Coordinates of C-alpha atoms and ligand atoms in Angstrom, one line a residue:
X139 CA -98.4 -63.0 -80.4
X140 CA -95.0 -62.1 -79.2
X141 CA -93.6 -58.9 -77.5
X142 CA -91.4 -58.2 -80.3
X143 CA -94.2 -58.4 -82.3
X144 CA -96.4 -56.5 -80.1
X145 CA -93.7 -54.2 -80.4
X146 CA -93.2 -54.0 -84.3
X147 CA -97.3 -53.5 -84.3
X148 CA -96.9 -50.5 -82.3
X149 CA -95.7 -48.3 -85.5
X150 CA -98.8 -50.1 -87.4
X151 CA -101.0 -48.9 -85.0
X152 CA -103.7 -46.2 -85.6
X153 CA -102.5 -42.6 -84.5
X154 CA -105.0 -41.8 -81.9
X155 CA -106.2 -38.0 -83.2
X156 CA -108.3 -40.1 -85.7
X157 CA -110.3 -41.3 -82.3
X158 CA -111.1 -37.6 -81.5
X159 CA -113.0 -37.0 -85.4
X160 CA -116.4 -36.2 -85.1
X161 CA -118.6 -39.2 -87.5
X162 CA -119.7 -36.8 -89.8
X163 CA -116.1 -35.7 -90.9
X164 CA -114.4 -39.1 -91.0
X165 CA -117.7 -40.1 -93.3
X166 CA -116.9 -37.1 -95.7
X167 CA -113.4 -37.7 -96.1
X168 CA -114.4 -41.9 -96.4
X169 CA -116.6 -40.6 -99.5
X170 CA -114.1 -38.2 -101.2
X171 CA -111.1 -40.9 -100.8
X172 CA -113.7 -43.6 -102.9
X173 CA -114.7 -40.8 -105.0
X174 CA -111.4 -39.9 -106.0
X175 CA -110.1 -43.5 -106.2
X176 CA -113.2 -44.6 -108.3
X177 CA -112.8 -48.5 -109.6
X178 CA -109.4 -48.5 -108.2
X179 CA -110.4 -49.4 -105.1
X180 CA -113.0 -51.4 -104.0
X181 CA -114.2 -52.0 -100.0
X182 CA -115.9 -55.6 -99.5
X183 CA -117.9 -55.8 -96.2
X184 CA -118.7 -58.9 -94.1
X185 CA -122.0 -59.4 -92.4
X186 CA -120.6 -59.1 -89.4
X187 CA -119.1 -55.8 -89.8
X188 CA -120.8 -52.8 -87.8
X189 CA -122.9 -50.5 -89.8
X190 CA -120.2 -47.3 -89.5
X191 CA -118.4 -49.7 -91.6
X192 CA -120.9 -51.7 -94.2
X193 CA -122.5 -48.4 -95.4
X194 CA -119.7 -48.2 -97.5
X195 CA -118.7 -51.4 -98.7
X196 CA -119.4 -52.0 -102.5
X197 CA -120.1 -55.3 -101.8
X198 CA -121.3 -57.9 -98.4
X199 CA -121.5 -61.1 -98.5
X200 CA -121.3 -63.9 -96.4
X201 CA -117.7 -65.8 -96.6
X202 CA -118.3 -67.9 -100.1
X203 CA -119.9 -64.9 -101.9
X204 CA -116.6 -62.8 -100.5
X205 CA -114.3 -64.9 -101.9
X206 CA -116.3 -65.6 -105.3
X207 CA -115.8 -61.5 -105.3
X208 CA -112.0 -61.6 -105.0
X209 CA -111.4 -64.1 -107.5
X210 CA -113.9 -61.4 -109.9
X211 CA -113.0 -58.3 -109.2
X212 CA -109.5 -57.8 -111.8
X213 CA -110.0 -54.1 -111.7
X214 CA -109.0 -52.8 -108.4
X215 CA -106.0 -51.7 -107.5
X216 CA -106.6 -51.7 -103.6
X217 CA -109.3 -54.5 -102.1
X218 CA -109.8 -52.5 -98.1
X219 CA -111.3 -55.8 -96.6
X220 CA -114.2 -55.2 -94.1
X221 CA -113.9 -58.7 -92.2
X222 CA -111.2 -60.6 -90.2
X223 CA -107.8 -61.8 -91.1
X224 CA -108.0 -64.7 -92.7
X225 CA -111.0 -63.6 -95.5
X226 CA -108.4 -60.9 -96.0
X227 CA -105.6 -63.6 -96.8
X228 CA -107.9 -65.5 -98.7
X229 CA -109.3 -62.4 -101.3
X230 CA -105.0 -61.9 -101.6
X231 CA -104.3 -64.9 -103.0
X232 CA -107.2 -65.1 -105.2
X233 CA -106.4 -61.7 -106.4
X234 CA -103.2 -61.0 -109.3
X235 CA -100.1 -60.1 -107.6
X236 CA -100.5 -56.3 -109.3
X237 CA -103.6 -56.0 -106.6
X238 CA -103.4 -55.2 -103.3
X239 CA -105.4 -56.4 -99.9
X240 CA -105.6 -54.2 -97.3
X241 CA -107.3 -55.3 -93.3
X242 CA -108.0 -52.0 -91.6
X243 CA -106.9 -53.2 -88.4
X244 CA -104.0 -56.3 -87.7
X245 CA -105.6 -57.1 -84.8
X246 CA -109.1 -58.1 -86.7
X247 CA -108.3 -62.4 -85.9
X248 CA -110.6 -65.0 -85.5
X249 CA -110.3 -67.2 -82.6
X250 CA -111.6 -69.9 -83.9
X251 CA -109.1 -69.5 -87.1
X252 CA -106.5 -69.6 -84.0
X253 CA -107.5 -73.0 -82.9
X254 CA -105.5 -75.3 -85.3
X255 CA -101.8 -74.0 -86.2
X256 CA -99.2 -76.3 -88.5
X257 CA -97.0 -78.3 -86.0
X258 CA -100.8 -79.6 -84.6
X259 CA -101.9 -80.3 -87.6
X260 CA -98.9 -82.4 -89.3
X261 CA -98.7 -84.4 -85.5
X262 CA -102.6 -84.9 -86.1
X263 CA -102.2 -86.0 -89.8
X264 CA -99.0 -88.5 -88.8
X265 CA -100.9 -90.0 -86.3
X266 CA -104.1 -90.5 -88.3
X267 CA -102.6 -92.0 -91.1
X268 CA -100.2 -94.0 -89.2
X269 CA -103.5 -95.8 -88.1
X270 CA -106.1 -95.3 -91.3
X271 CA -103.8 -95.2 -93.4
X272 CA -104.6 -93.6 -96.7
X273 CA -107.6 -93.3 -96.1
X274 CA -108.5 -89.5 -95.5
X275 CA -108.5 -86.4 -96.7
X276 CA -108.7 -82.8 -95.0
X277 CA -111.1 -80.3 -95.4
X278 CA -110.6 -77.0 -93.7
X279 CA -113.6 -74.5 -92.7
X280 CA -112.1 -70.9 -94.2
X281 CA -112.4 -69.7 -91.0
X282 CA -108.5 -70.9 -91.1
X283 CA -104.8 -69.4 -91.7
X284 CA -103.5 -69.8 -95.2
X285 CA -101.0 -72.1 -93.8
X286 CA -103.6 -74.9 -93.3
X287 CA -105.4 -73.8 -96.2
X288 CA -102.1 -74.7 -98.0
X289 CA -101.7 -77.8 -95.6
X290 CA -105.3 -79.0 -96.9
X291 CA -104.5 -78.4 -100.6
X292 CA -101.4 -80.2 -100.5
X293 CA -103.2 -83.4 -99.8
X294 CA -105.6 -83.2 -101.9
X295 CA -108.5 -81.6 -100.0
X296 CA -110.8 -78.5 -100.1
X297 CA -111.7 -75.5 -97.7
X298 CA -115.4 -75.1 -97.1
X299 CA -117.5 -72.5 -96.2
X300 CA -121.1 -72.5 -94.4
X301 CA -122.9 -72.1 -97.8
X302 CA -121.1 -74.8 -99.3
X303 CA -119.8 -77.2 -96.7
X304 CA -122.5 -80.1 -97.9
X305 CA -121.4 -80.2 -101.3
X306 CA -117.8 -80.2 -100.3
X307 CA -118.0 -82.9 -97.4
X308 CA -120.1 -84.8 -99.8
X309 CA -117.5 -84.3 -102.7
X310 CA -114.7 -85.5 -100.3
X311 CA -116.6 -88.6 -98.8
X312 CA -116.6 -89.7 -102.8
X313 CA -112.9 -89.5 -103.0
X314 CA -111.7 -91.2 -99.6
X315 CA -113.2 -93.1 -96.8
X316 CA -112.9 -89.9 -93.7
X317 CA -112.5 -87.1 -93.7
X318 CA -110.4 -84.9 -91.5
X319 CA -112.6 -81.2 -90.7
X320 CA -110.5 -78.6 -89.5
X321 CA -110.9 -76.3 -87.3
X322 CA -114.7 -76.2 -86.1
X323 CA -116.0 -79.3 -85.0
X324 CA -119.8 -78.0 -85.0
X325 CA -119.7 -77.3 -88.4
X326 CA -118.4 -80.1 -89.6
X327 CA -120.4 -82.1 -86.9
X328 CA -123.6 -80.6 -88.3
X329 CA -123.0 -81.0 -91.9
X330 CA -121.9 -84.4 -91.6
X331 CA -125.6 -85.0 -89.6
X332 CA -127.4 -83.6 -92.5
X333 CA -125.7 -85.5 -94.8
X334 CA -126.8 -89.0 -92.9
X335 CA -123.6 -89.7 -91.1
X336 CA -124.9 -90.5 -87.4
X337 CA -123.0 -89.3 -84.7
X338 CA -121.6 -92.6 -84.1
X339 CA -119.4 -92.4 -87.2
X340 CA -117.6 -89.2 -85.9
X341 CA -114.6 -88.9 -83.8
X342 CA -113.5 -85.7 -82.3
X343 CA -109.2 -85.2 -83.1
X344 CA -108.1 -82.5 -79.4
X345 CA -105.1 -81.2 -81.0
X346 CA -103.9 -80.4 -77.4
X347 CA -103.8 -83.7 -76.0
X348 CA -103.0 -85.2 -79.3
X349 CA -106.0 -87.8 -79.1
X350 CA -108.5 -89.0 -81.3
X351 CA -111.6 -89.2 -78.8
X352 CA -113.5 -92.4 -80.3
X353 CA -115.5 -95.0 -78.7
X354 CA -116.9 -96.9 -81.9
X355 CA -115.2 -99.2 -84.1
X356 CA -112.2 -98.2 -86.2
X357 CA -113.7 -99.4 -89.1
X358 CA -117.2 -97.3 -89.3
X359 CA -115.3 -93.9 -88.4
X360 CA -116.0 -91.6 -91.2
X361 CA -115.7 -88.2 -90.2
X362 CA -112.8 -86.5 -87.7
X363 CA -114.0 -83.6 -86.2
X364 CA -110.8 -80.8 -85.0
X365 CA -111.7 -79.6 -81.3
X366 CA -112.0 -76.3 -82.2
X367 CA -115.4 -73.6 -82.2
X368 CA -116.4 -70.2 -82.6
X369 CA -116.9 -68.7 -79.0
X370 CA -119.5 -66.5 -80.5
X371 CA -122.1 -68.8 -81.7
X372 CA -121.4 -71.4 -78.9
X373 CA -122.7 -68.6 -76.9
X374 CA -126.2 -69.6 -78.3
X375 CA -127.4 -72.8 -75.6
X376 CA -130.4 -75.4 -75.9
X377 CA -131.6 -73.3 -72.9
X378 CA -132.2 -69.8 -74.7
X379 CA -133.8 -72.3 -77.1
X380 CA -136.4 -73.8 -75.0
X381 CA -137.0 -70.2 -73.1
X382 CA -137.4 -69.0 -76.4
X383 CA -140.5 -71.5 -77.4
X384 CA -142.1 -71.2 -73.9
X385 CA -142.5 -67.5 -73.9
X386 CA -144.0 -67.8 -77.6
X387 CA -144.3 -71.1 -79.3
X388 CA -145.0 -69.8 -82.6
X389 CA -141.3 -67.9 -82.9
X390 CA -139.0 -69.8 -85.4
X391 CA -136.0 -69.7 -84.5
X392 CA -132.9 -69.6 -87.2
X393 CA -128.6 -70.7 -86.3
X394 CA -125.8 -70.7 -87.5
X395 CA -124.5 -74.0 -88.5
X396 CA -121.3 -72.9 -85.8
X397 CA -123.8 -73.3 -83.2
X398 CA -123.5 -76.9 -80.9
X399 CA -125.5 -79.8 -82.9
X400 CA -128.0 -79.8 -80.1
X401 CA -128.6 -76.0 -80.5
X402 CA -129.3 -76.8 -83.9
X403 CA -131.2 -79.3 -83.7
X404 CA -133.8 -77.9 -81.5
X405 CA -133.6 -74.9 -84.1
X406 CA -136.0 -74.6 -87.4
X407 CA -133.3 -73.5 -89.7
X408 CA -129.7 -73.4 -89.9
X409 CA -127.4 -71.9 -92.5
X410 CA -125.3 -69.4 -92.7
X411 CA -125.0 -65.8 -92.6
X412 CA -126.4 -65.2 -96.4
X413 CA -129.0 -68.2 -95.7
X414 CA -130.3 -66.4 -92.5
X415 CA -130.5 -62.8 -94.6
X416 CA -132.3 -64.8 -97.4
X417 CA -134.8 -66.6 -95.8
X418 CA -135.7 -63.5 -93.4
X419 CA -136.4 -61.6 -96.7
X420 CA -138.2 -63.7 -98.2
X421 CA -140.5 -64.6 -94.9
X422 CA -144.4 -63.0 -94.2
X423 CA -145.1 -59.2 -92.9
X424 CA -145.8 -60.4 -89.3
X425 CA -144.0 -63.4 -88.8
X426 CA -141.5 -63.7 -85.7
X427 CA -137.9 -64.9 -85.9
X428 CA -135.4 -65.3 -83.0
X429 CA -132.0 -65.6 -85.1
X430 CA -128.6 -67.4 -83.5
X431 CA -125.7 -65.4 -84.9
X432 CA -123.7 -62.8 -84.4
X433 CA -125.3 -59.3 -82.7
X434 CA -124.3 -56.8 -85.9
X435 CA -126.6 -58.6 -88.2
X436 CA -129.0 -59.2 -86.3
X437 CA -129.4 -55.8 -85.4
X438 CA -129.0 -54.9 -89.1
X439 CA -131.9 -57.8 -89.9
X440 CA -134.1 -56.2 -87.1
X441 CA -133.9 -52.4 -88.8
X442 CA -134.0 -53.4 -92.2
X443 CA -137.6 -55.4 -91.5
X444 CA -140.1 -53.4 -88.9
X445 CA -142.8 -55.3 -90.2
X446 CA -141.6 -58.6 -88.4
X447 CA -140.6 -59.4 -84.8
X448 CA -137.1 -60.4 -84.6
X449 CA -134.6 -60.8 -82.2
X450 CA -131.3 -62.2 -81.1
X451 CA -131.8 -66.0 -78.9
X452 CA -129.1 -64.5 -76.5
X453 CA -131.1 -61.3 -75.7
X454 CA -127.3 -60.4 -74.1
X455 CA -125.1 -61.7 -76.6
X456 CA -121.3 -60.4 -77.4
X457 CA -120.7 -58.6 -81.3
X458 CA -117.7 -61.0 -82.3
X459 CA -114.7 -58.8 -80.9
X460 CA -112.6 -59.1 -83.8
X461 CA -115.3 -58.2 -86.4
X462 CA -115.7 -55.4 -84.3
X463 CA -112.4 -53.9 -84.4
X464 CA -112.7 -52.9 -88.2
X465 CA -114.4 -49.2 -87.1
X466 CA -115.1 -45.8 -89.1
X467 CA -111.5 -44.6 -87.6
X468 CA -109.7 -47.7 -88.9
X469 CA -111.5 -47.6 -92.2
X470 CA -110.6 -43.6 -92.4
X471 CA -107.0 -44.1 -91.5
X472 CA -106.2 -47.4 -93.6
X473 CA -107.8 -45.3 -96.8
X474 CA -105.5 -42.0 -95.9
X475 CA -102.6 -44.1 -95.6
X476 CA -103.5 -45.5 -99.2
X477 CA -103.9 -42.4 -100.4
X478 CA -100.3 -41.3 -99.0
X479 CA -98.6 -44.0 -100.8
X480 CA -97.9 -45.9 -97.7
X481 CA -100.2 -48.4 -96.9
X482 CA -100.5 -50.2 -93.5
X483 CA -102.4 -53.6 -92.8
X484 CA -101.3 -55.1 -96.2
X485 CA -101.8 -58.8 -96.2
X486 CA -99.6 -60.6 -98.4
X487 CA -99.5 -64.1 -98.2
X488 CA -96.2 -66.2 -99.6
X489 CA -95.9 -67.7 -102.3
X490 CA -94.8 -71.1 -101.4
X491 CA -98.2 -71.0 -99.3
X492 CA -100.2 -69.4 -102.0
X493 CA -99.6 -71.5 -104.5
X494 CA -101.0 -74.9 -102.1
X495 CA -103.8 -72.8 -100.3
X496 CA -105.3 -72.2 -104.1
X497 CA -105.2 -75.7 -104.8
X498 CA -108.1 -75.7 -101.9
X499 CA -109.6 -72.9 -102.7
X500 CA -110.3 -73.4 -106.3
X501 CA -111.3 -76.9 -105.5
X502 CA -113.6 -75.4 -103.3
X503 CA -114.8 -73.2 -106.2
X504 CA -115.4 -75.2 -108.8
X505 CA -117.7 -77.1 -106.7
X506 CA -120.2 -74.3 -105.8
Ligands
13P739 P1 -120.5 -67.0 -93.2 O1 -120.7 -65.6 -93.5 O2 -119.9 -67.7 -94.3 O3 -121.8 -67.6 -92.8 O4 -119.5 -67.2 -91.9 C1 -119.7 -66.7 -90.7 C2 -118.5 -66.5 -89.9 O5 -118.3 -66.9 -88.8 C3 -117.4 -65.7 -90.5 O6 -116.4 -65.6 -89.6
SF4_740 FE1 -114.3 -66.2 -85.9 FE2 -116.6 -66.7 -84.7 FE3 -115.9 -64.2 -85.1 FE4 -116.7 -65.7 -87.2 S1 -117.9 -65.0 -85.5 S2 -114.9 -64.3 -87.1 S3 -115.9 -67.7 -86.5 S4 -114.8 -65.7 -83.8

């Protein structure tokens, strides 16, 4: 980010007496703002939000079930997105233009979303199909900007998300020979394994160096991985694994599919964030789980079952950072500004980007 945009942020930023509130009083006046706004605003919550936040969301979800919400929910008038920037872009344009998104803090990013802009991406796709010809087509992990969203959609492709990023891949590999995954290569690296692909049919595209890393033959490449990862989840090592199983070798352990293929590998289960809730609910009174993903939920999976044993596989894991800086004050202050008539944090995607990005969105849609 630039200084002059640092600098135009500064007026966006929260005013700091709402730092000094006491809990109980910015929770009260969080209540009365819904109460008194009713349907006409609505407050979806990501997994990974911090509990301050989720107790009053009207709706979590993992990324796919977020976006299915969006596309939904025709009522509200204000959508105040408990997540990170680019699910906020994503419920704008699949909401009417009469609705408006809201992110309670600007600075709420995600660094892997970060990891792939446009001028890489176009130098990656002349390159590629100045050698493959036309024979790929993108697929972009949401965890991306609306740009390459729109990118993606433009030639023909999809987004994915955890939940769905079999179907899609699968979908893709029916319409063209490769595929191109942007931005995570674990992701795309692990779905690509379950679905068969061995390893030696993937080739990893480092947008820095503009180079496709590929020993192979040209011919058997199927899948092109984009060198990029979530810094959270590659947190989780094949060492906290194999700690994990000495110390108590009945333990199952559960990832995230952003988590390194050799993490999950040596895991039981991988999936993602509503996969992890699900199959902890619906597990034995006394079973033991050590779970690979980010530290919110899985302090929100350990309160919510004291009859099993759970913990995190990094015992000293980071909260993602981002996630983190959606908090009670932000929440408070983006609802007040509402309620003024001047609200801050509006996402509002163009439309020349809109219009692409949707074309990979509700391809992604219609196949989950
Ligand atoms: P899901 O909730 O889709 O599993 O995604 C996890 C994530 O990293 C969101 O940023
Ligand atoms: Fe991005 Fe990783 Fe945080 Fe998800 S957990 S928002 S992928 S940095």
């Amino acid at each position: 980010m630039s200084i002059l945009d640092l600098i135009k942020m500064e007026d966006k930023m929260m005013p700091a007496h709402y730092k000094t509130l006491t809990e109980k009083e910015m929770e009260e006046r969080v209540q009365s703002i819904k109460k008194r706004f009713g349907n006409r605003l609505i407050i979806p919550g990501h997994h990974y939000q911090k509990n301050e936040v989720i107790q009053f969301a009207d709706f979590t979800g993992d990324s796919l079930q977020l976006a299915q919400m969006a596309k939904k929910n025709t009522e509200a008038e204000y959508i105040v997105f408990c997540g990170v920037h680019f699910m906020a872009e994503t419920a704008d344009m699949l909401t009417s233009k009469q609705q408006t998104v809201v992110l309670p803090d600007m600075r709420a990013g995600c660094s892997m979303a970060d990891m792939a802009n446009m001028q890489q991406t176009e130098r990656c796709w002349e390159q590629l199909t100045d050698r493959f010809g036309d024979t790929i087509i993108p697929l972009t992990y949401v965890n991306s900007t609306a740009e390459i969203k729109a990118f993606v959609g433009m030639h023909g492709g999809a987004t994915v998300t955890s939940s769905n990023a079999k179907e899609v891949v699968k979908w893709a590999l029916s319409q063209k020979k490769r595929i191109l995954f942007l931005p995570d290569q674990h992701l795309g690296r692990n779905t690509a394994f379950d679905l068969g692909i061995p390893l030696t049919e993937m080739a990893v595209w480092d947008p820095i160096e503009d180079r496709l890393d590929y020993e192979g033959e040209a011919e058997r490449l199927q899948v092109i991985l984009w060198k990029g990862h979530c810094s959270v989840h590659e947190k989780f090592t094949t060492n906290h694994i194999e700690a994990t199983r000495k110390r108590d070798p009945e333990i199952k352990i559960i990832v995230h599919p952003e988590c390194t293929r050799e993490v999950v590998s040596l895991a039981d289960y991988s999936g993602s964030t509503k996969m992890i809730i699900d199959t902890i609910n619906q597990s034995e009174p006394g079973t033991k789980w050590s779970i690979g993903t980010e530290m919110n939920l899985v302090e929100r999976i350990i309160e919510s079952h004291p009859d099993k044993q759970i913990e995190s596989l990094n015992p000293y894991m980071c909260p993602c950072l981002t996630m983190n800086r959606i908090d009670l004050p932000h929440l408070l202050w983006s609802l007040e500004q509402i309620e003024k008539g001047e609200p801050v944090g509006v996402i509002k995607v163009p439309e020349e980007v809109t219009v692409h990005a949707l074309g990979a969105l509700d391809r992604m849609l219609s196949l989950t």
